[in-house]
Amino acid sequence: MSRIMLALKVILAKVDSINTLIFDEIDAGIGGNILVKVADTLSSLATDCQVICVTHSPQIASCAHKHWLISKKIIENKTITDINELAENERIDELARMLGGSDQVTKSHALELRKKVISK
């Protein structure tokens, strides 16, 4: 459903006056080149409005202007949610974790994802 909304928003972007779009796991069930196209589309939408994405995809997360890490823990039967904006070095670490590790190879891959976005 989110990808249908994304397609409609791209088509209607010129006449629509929505300031903020929120996509929850728009990347669910896709990968590879399609995921890159979705990330590029979200980036182009973000030039005209605010786009907020909840994602588990490092490809989507690497394209964001800002990266917020949301985590939750249970303390004394209460759920505590933390939301923290990540600095660039923390982003690389989190992207590496999202890629499946924290070793030098995944950190290098995470850094390459960010470099591709920054160079666009």
PDB file of C-alpha atoms in Angstrom:
ATOM      1  CA  MET A   1       0.000   0.000   0.000  1.00  0.00           C
ATOM      2  CA  SER A   2       2.834   2.434   0.827  1.00  0.00           C
ATOM      3  CA  ARG A   3       4.407   1.936  -2.591  1.00  0.00           C
ATOM      4  CA  ILE A   4       1.058   2.711  -4.244  1.00  0.00           C
ATOM      5  CA  MET A   5       0.887   5.902  -2.179  1.00  0.00           C
ATOM      6  CA  LEU A   6       4.459   6.712  -3.209  1.00  0.00           C
ATOM      7  CA  ALA A   7       3.562   6.300  -6.879  1.00  0.00           C
ATOM      8  CA  LEU A   8       0.460   8.473  -6.486  1.00  0.00           C
ATOM      9  CA  LYS A   9       2.388  11.137  -4.595  1.00  0.00           C
ATOM     10  CA  VAL A  10       4.996  11.341  -7.347  1.00  0.00           C
ATOM     11  CA  ILE A  11       2.246  11.817  -9.935  1.00  0.00           C
ATOM     12  CA  LEU A  12       0.328  14.376  -7.866  1.00  0.00           C
ATOM     13  CA  ALA A  13       3.331  16.207  -6.394  1.00  0.00           C
ATOM     14  CA  LYS A  14       2.861  19.298  -8.531  1.00  0.00           C
ATOM     15  CA  VAL A  15      -0.749  19.934  -7.492  1.00  0.00           C
ATOM     16  CA  ASP A  16      -0.763  18.539  -3.947  1.00  0.00           C
ATOM     17  CA  SER A  17      -0.025  20.804  -0.994  1.00  0.00           C
ATOM     18  CA  ILE A  18       0.836  18.161   1.603  1.00  0.00           C
ATOM     19  CA  ASN A  19       3.845  19.275   3.636  1.00  0.00           C
ATOM     20  CA  THR A  20       4.735  15.960   5.290  1.00  0.00           C
ATOM     21  CA  LEU A  21       4.532  12.360   4.096  1.00  0.00           C
ATOM     22  CA  ILE A  22       5.044   9.402   6.423  1.00  0.00           C
ATOM     23  CA  PHE A  23       5.904   5.954   5.080  1.00  0.00           C
ATOM     24  CA  ASP A  24       6.035   2.960   7.409  1.00  0.00           C
ATOM     25  CA  GLU A  25       8.331   0.230   6.106  1.00  0.00           C
ATOM     26  CA  ILE A  26       7.841   1.147   2.458  1.00  0.00           C
ATOM     27  CA  ASP A  27      10.743  -1.213   1.775  1.00  0.00           C
ATOM     28  CA  ALA A  28       8.938  -4.343   3.033  1.00  0.00           C
ATOM     29  CA  GLY A  29       9.273  -7.209   0.580  1.00  0.00           C
ATOM     30  CA  ILE A  30      11.537  -5.483  -1.928  1.00  0.00           C
ATOM     31  CA  GLY A  31      15.259  -5.407  -2.547  1.00  0.00           C
ATOM     32  CA  GLY A  32      17.935  -4.873  -5.137  1.00  0.00           C
ATOM     33  CA  ASN A  33      17.351  -2.358  -7.915  1.00  0.00           C
ATOM     34  CA  ILE A  34      13.718  -1.742  -6.936  1.00  0.00           C
ATOM     35  CA  LEU A  35      14.841  -0.702  -3.463  1.00  0.00           C
ATOM     36  CA  VAL A  36      17.330   1.752  -4.964  1.00  0.00           C
ATOM     37  CA  LYS A  37      14.561   3.210  -7.171  1.00  0.00           C
ATOM     38  CA  VAL A  38      12.270   3.624  -4.146  1.00  0.00           C
ATOM     39  CA  ALA A  39      15.099   5.359  -2.246  1.00  0.00           C
ATOM     40  CA  ASP A  40      15.731   7.697  -5.195  1.00  0.00           C
ATOM     41  CA  THR A  41      12.014   8.464  -5.485  1.00  0.00           C
ATOM     42  CA  LEU A  42      11.777   9.275  -1.780  1.00  0.00           C
ATOM     43  CA  SER A  43      14.804  11.547  -2.094  1.00  0.00           C
ATOM     44  CA  SER A  44      13.253  13.438  -4.989  1.00  0.00           C
ATOM     45  CA  LEU A  45       9.967  13.805  -3.077  1.00  0.00           C
ATOM     46  CA  ALA A  46      11.912  15.253  -0.159  1.00  0.00           C
ATOM     47  CA  THR A  47      12.894  18.258  -2.260  1.00  0.00           C
ATOM     48  CA  ASP A  48       9.271  19.482  -2.143  1.00  0.00           C
ATOM     49  CA  CYS A  49       8.041  18.237   1.237  1.00  0.00           C
ATOM     50  CA  GLN A  50       9.162  16.565   4.429  1.00  0.00           C
ATOM     51  CA  VAL A  51       9.383  12.772   4.110  1.00  0.00           C
ATOM     52  CA  ILE A  52       9.529  10.584   7.195  1.00  0.00           C
ATOM     53  CA  CYS A  53      10.297   6.888   6.698  1.00  0.00           C
ATOM     54  CA  VAL A  54      10.311   4.063   9.187  1.00  0.00           C
ATOM     55  CA  THR A  55      12.666   1.528   7.648  1.00  0.00           C
ATOM     56  CA  HIS A  56      14.893  -1.450   8.297  1.00  0.00           C
ATOM     57  CA  SER A  57      16.664  -0.919   4.978  1.00  0.00           C
ATOM     58  CA  PRO A  58      20.159   0.556   5.007  1.00  0.00           C
ATOM     59  CA  GLN A  59      19.654   1.642   1.373  1.00  0.00           C
ATOM     60  CA  ILE A  60      16.630   3.758   2.355  1.00  0.00           C
ATOM     61  CA  ALA A  61      18.181   5.011   5.615  1.00  0.00           C
ATOM     62  CA  SER A  62      21.411   6.052   3.909  1.00  0.00           C
ATOM     63  CA  CYS A  63      19.497   8.486   1.665  1.00  0.00           C
ATOM     64  CA  ALA A  64      17.926  10.447   4.515  1.00  0.00           C
ATOM     65  CA  HIS A  65      18.996  13.975   5.368  1.00  0.00           C
ATOM     66  CA  LYS A  66      18.707  13.001   9.035  1.00  0.00           C
ATOM     67  CA  HIS A  67      18.840   9.578  10.646  1.00  0.00           C
ATOM     68  CA  TRP A  68      16.987   8.909  13.883  1.00  0.00           C
ATOM     69  CA  LEU A  69      17.457   5.656  15.790  1.00  0.00           C
ATOM     70  CA  ILE A  70      14.359   4.432  17.597  1.00  0.00           C
ATOM     71  CA  SER A  71      14.867   1.762  20.221  1.00  0.00           C
ATOM     72  CA  LYS A  72      12.733   0.337  22.958  1.00  0.00           C
ATOM     73  CA  LYS A  73      13.379  -1.534  26.144  1.00  0.00           C
ATOM     74  CA  ILE A  74      11.260  -2.851  28.972  1.00  0.00           C
ATOM     75  CA  ILE A  75      12.138  -1.706  32.469  1.00  0.00           C
ATOM     76  CA  GLU A  76      10.031  -2.861  35.409  1.00  0.00           C
ATOM     77  CA  ASN A  77       7.180  -3.907  33.080  1.00  0.00           C
ATOM     78  CA  LYS A  78       7.159  -0.505  31.359  1.00  0.00           C
ATOM     79  CA  THR A  79       8.100  -0.013  27.730  1.00  0.00           C
ATOM     80  CA  ILE A  80      10.566   2.814  27.273  1.00  0.00           C
ATOM     81  CA  THR A  81      11.148   4.215  23.780  1.00  0.00           C
ATOM     82  CA  ASP A  82      14.252   6.227  22.960  1.00  0.00           C
ATOM     83  CA  ILE A  83      14.646   8.352  19.841  1.00  0.00           C
ATOM     84  CA  ASN A  84      18.080   9.750  19.080  1.00  0.00           C
ATOM     85  CA  GLU A  85      19.387  11.697  16.102  1.00  0.00           C
ATOM     86  CA  LEU A  86      22.603  10.114  14.886  1.00  0.00           C
ATOM     87  CA  ALA A  87      25.775  12.017  14.058  1.00  0.00           C
ATOM     88  CA  GLU A  88      27.486  10.998  10.811  1.00  0.00           C
ATOM     89  CA  ASN A  89      29.899   8.551  12.478  1.00  0.00           C
ATOM     90  CA  GLU A  90      27.001   7.002  14.429  1.00  0.00           C
ATOM     91  CA  ARG A  91      25.075   6.720  11.165  1.00  0.00           C
ATOM     92  CA  ILE A  92      27.864   4.693   9.627  1.00  0.00           C
ATOM     93  CA  ASP A  93      27.852   2.366  12.644  1.00  0.00           C
ATOM     94  CA  GLU A  94      24.054   1.986  12.490  1.00  0.00           C
ATOM     95  CA  LEU A  95      24.028   1.418   8.727  1.00  0.00           C
ATOM     96  CA  ALA A  96      26.704  -1.254   9.223  1.00  0.00           C
ATOM     97  CA  ARG A  97      24.549  -2.888  11.901  1.00  0.00           C
ATOM     98  CA  MET A  98      21.559  -2.774   9.531  1.00  0.00           C
ATOM     99  CA  LEU A  99      23.724  -4.435   6.886  1.00  0.00           C
ATOM    100  CA  GLY A 100      24.347  -7.291   9.296  1.00  0.00           C
ATOM    101  CA  GLY A 101      27.524  -6.530  11.164  1.00  0.00           C
ATOM    102  CA  SER A 102      29.891  -4.068  12.681  1.00  0.00           C
ATOM    103  CA  ASP A 103      33.194  -5.257  11.255  1.00  0.00           C
ATOM    104  CA  GLN A 104      35.380  -3.222   8.922  1.00  0.00           C
ATOM    105  CA  VAL A 105      33.819  -4.716   5.760  1.00  0.00           C
ATOM    106  CA  THR A 106      30.252  -3.716   6.679  1.00  0.00           C
ATOM    107  CA  LYS A 107      31.431  -0.305   7.909  1.00  0.00           C
ATOM    108  CA  SER A 108      33.156   0.228   4.553  1.00  0.00           C
ATOM    109  CA  HIS A 109      29.955  -0.733   2.740  1.00  0.00           C
ATOM    110  CA  ALA A 110      27.944   1.644   4.956  1.00  0.00           C
ATOM    111  CA  LEU A 111      30.406   4.434   4.214  1.00  0.00           C
ATOM    112  CA  GLU A 112      30.071   3.762   0.478  1.00  0.00           C
ATOM    113  CA  LEU A 113      26.266   4.002   0.741  1.00  0.00           C
ATOM    114  CA  ARG A 114      26.614   7.430   2.358  1.00  0.00           C
ATOM    115  CA  LYS A 115      29.238   8.609  -0.143  1.00  0.00           C
ATOM    116  CA  LYS A 116      26.915   7.731  -3.047  1.00  0.00           C
ATOM    117  CA  VAL A 117      24.138   9.814  -1.517  1.00  0.00           C
ATOM    118  CA  ILE A 118      26.359  12.745  -0.630  1.00  0.00           C
ATOM    119  CA  SER A 119      27.844  12.855  -4.142  1.00  0.00           C
ATOM    120  CA  LYS A 120      24.402  13.124  -5.806  1.00  0.00           C
TER     121      LYS A 120
END
